[in-house]
Short mmCIF file of C-alpha atoms in Angstrom, two decimals:
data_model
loop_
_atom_site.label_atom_id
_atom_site.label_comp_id
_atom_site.label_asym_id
_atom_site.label_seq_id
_atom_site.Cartn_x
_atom_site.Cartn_y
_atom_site.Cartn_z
CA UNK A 1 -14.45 22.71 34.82
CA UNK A 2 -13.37 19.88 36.46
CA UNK A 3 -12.28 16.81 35.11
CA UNK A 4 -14.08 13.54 35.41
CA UNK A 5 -12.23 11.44 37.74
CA UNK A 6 -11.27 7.53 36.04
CA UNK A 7 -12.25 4.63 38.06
CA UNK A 8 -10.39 1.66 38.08
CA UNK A 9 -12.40 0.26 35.11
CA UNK A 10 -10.91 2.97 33.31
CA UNK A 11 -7.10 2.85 34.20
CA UNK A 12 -7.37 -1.29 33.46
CA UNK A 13 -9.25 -0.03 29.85
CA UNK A 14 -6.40 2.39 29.25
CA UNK A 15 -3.57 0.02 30.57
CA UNK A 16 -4.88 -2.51 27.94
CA UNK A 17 -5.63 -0.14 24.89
CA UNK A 18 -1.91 1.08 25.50
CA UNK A 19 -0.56 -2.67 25.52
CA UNK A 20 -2.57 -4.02 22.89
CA UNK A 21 -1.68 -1.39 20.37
CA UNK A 22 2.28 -1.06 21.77
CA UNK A 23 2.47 -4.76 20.73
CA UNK A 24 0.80 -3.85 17.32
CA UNK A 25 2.98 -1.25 16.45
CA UNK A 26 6.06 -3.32 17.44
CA UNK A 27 4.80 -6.62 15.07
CA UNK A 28 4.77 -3.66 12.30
CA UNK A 29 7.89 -2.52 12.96
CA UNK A 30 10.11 -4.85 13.93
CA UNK A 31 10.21 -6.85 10.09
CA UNK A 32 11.29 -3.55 8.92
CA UNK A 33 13.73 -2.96 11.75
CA UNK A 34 14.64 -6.55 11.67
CA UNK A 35 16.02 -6.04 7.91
CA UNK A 36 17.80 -2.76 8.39
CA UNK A 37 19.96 -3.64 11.08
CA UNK A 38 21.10 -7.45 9.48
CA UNK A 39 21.89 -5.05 6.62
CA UNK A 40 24.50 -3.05 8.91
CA UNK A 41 25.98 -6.11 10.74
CA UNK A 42 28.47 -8.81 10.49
CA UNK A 43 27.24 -10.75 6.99
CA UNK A 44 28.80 -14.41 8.69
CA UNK A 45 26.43 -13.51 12.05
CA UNK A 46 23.51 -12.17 9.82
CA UNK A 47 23.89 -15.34 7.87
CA UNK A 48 23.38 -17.76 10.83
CA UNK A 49 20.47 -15.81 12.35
CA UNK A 50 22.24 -14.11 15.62
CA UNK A 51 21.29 -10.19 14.56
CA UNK A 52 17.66 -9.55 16.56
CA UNK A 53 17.53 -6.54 18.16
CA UNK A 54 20.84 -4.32 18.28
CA UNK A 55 23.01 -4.56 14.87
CA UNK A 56 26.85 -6.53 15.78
CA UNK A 57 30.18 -5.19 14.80
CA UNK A 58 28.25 -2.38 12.55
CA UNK A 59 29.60 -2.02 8.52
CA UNK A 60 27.93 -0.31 5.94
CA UNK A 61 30.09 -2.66 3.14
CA UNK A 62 26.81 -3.83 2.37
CA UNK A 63 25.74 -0.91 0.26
CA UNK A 64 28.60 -0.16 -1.07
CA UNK A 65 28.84 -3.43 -2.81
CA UNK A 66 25.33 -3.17 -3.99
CA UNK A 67 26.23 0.21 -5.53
CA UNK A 68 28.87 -1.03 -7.70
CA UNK A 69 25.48 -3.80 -9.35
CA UNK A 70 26.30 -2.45 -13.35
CA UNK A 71 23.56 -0.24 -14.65
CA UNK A 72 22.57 0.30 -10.84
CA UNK A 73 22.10 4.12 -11.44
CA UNK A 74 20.11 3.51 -15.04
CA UNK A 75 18.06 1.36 -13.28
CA UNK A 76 16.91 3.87 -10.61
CA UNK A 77 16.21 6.52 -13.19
CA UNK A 78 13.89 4.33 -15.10
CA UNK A 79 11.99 3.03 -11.45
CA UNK A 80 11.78 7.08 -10.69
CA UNK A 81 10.48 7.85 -14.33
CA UNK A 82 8.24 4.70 -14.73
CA UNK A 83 6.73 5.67 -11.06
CA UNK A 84 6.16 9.49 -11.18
CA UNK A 85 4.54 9.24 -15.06
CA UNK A 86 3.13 6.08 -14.46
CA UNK A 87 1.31 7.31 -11.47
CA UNK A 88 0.82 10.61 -13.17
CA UNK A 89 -1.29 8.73 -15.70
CA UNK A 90 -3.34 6.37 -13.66
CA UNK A 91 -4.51 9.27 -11.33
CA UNK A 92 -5.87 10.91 -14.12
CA UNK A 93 -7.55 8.41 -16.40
CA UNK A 94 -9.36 6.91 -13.40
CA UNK A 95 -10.09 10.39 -12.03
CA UNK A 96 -11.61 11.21 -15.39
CA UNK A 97 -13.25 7.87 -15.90
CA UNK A 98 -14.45 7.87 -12.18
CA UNK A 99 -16.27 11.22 -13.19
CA UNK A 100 -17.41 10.67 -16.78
CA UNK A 101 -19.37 7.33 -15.17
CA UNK A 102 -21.26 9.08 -12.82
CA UNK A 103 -22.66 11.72 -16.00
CA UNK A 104 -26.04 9.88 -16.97
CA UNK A 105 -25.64 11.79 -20.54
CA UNK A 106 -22.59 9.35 -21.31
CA UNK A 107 -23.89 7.04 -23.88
CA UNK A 108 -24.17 3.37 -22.73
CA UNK A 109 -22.92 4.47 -19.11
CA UNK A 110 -23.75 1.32 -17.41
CA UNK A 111 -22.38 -1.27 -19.83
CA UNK A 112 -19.13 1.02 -19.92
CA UNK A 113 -19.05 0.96 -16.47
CA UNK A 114 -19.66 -2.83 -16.02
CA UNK A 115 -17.44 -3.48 -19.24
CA UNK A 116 -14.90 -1.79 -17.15
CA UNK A 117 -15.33 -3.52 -13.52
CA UNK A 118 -15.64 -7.03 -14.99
CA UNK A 119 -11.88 -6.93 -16.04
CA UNK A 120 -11.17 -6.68 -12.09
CA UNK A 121 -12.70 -10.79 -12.74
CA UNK A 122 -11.76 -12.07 -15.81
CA UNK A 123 -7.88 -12.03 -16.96
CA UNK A 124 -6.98 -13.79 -20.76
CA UNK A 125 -3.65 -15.17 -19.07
CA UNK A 126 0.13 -13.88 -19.62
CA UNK A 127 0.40 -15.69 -22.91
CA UNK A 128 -2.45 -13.37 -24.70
CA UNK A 129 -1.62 -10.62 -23.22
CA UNK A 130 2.43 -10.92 -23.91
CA UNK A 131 1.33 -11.40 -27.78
CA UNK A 132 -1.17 -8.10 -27.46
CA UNK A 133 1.61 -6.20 -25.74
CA UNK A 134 3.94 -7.68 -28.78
CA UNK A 135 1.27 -6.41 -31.82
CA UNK A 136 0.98 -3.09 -29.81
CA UNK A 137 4.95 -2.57 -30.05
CA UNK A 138 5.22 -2.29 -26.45
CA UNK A 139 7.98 -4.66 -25.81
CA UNK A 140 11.58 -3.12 -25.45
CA UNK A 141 9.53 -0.03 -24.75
CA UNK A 142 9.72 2.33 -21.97
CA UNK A 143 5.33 3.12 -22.22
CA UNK A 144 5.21 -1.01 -21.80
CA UNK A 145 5.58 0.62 -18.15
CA UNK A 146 2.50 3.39 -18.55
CA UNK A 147 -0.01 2.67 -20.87
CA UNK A 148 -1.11 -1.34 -19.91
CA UNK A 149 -1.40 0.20 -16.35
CA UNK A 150 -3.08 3.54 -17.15
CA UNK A 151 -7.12 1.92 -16.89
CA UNK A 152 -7.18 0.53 -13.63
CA UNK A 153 -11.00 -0.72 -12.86
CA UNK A 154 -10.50 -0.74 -8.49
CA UNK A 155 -8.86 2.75 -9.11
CA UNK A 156 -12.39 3.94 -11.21
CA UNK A 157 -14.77 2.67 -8.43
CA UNK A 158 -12.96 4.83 -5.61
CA UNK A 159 -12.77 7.83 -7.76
CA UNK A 160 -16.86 7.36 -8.93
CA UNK A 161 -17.64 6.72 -5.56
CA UNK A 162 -16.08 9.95 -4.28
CA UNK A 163 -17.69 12.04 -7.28
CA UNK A 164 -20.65 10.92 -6.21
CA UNK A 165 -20.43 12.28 -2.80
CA UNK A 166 -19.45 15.79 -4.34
CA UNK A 167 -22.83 17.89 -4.11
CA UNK A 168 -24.42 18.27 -7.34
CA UNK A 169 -24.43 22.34 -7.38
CA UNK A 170 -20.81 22.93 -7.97
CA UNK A 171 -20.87 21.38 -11.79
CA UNK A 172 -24.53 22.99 -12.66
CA UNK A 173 -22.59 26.20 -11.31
CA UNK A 174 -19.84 25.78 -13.76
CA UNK A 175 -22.28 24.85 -16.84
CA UNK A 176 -23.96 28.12 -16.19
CA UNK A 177 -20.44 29.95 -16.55
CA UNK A 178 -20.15 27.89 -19.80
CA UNK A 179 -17.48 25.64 -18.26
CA UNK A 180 -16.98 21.94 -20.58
CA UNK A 181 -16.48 19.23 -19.70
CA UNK A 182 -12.82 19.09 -19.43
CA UNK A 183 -13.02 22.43 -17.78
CA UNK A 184 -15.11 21.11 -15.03
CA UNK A 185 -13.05 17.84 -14.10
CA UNK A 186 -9.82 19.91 -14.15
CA UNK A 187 -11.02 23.40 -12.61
CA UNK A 188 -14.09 22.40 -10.35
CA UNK A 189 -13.57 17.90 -9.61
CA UNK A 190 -10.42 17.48 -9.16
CA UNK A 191 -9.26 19.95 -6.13
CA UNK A 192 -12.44 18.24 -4.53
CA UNK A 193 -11.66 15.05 -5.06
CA UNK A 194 -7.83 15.39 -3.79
CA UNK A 195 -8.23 12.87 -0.91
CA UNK A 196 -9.06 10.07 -3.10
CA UNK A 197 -6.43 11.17 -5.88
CA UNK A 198 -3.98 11.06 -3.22
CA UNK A 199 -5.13 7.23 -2.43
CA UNK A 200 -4.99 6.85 -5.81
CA UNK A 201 -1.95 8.16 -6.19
CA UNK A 202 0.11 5.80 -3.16
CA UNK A 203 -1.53 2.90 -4.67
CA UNK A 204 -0.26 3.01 -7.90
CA UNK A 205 3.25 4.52 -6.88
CA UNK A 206 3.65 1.60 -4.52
CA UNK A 207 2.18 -0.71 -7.39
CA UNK A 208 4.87 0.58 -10.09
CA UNK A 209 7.63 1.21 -7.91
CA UNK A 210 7.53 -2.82 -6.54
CA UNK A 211 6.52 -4.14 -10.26
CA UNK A 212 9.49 -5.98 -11.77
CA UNK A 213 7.63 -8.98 -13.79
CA UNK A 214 6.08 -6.38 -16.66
CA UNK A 215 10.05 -6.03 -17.15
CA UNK A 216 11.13 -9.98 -16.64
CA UNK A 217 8.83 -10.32 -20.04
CA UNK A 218 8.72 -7.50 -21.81
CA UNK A 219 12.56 -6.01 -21.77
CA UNK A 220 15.35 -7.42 -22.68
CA UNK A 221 17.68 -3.96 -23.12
CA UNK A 222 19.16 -3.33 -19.96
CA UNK A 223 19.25 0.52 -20.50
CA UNK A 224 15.15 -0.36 -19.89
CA UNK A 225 15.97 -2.56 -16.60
CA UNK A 226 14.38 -1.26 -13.25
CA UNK A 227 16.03 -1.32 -10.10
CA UNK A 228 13.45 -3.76 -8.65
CA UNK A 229 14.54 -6.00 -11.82
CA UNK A 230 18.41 -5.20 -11.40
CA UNK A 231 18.40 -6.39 -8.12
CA UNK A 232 16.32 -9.34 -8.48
CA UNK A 233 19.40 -10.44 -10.77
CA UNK A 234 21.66 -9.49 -8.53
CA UNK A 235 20.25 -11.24 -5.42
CA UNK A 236 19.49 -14.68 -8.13
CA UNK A 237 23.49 -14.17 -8.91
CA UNK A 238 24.08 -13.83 -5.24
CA UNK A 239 22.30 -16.70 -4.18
CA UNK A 240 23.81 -18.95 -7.24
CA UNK A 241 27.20 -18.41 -5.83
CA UNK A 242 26.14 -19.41 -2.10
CA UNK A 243 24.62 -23.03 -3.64
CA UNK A 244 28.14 -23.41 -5.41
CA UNK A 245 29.85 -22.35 -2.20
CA UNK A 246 28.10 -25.08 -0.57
CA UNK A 247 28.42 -27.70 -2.77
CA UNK A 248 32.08 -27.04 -3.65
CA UNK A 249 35.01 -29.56 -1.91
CA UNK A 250 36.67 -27.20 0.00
CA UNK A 251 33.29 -25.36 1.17
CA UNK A 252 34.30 -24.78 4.79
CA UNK A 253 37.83 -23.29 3.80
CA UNK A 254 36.33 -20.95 1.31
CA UNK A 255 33.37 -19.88 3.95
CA UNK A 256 35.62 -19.23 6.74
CA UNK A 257 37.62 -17.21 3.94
CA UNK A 258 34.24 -15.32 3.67
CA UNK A 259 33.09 -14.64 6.71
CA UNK A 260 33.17 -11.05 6.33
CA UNK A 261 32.17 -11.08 2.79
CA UNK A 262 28.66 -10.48 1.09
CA UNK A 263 26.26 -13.60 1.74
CA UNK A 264 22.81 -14.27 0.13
CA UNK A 265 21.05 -12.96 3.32
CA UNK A 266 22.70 -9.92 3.62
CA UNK A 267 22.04 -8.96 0.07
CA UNK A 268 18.87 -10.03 0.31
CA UNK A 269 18.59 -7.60 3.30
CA UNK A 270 20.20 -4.83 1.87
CA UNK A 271 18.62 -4.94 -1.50
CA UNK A 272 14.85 -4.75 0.72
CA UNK A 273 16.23 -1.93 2.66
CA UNK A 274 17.32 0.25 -0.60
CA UNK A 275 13.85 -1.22 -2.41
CA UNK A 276 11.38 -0.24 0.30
CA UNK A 277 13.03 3.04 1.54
CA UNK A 278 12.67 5.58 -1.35
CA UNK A 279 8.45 4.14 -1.43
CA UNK A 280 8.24 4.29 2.63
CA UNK A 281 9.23 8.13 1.85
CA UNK A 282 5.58 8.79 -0.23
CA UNK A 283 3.62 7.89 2.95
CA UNK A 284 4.07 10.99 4.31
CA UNK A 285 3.53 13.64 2.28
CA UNK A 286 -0.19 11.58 1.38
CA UNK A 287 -0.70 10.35 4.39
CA UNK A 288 -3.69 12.83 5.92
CA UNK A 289 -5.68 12.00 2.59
CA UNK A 290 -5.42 8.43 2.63
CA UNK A 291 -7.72 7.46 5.61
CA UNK A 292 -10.39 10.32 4.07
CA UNK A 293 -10.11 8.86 0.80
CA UNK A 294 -10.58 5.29 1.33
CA UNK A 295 -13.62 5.88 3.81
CA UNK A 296 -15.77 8.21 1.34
CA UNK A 297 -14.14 5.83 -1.32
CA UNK A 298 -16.36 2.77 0.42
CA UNK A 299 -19.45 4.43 0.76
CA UNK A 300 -22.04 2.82 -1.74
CA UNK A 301 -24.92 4.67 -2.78
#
């Protein structure tokens, strides 16, 4: 079979699909790329903008400053406990919801289900809901991290969208072999449903691995402290001393005296490398669900 020869319509096509999307992937990239190496160069050239593409006179004195921040190691525990049970939750209450709101036997479906979505609309403000999370005993509490964060309404329409795309026969099949309720979302609608759990699932990782304000009002032990939170202090410390650097009367001395020494923007560069690299590591593994999941997720109807 032979193959169809391209014209020169097609090589100019090609030639500009190639470009186009080259230049796409490389205005992706390059923030990410942009922040590593500043991280891994000289903090005095970092600071005055001279590290673009290649990283100059490389060091990695960086991190090991920012892995001497107190509580540092704490702090990571509770970001990988808060993210695996908090996600861990949400997938299954809006997997469950997302199924019980498709069953027309559910008493008062619709106003559930509209009771529900019109939260995504309508928020009370941080003062009512700091006093609720206050009566509720959720502050200097490690569930203030899973429970306000467990019902998520966007979550519930992707998940009811996607049961409602799964053909009717399997769950009539499992009534007739005396399967309940719980039975059928755990044995028969949830391995369908896995490319929208696994949407589910980067969403609200990414969502509770960044959050850091939840513990700005609701913690004030530091054995509770995130890492996002923990180095939000640190890089607030970090750019404290730079203004009193700057405004002190022998400024110039002391930043020639620091010009190999941690500055505001290298902090700030290495604290965004160590906060986005452990989350960038999740795409993967969920990665050939996600584009499934959000497509069937859209459909209406």
């Amino acid at each position: 079979m032979s193959l169809k020869r391209l014209t020169l319509e097609d090589h100019i096509i090609n030639i500009s699909t190639y470009v186009i999307y080259s230049i796409f992937a490389f205005v992706c990239v390059y923030p990410f790329y942009y922040i590593l190496i500043n991280s891994v160069s000289a903090n005095d050239l970092s600071e005055r903008g001279k590290v673009l593409i290649v990283p100059l006179k490389f060091h990695l004195n960086n991190y090991k400053q920012v892995m001497k921040v107190n509580g540092l190691l704490t702090a990571f525990k509770i970001s990988i406990l808060r993210t695996v049970i908090g996600t861990f939750f949400t997938v299954v209450v809006s997997g469950f919801l997302g199924y019980m709101f498709t069953k027309k036997t559910l008493w008062k479906r619709k106003f559930w289900y509209r009771f529900c979505v019109a939260t995504m609309y309508f928020n009370a403000g941080i003062i009512p809901w700091f006093i609720t999370m206050r009566n509720l005993h959720l502050t200097n509490n490690f569930w203030a991290y899973i429970f306000p964060v467990a019902v998520q309404p966007f979550y519930i329409v992707l998940c009811k969208t996607f049961v409602e795309s799964v053909p009717e026969s399997l769950e009539e099949a499992a009534v007739i072999d005396g399967a309940g309720t719980m039975q059928i979302f755990f044995k028969v609608i949830l391995p369908v449903i896995k490319p929208i759990i696994a949407t589910v699932a980067i969403f609200a990782s990414v969502a509770q691995w960044n959050s850091f304000q939840d513990t700005l009002l609701l913690v004030t032990d530091p054995k509770l402290y995130t890492l996002q939170f923990t180095l939000y202090q640190y890089i607030n410390q970090a750019s404290s001393l730079k203004a009193l650097v700057n405004n002190s009367t022998s400024a110039a001395a002391l930043a020639a005296s620091l010009a190999h020494a941690q500055t505001a923007t290298s902090i700030r560069m290495t604290v965004s490398v160590i906060v986005v690299l452990p989350i960038i590591c999740v795409y993967p593994v969920f990665q050939r669900y996600f584009t499934k999941g959000i497509m069937i997720g859209a459909v209406k109807g």
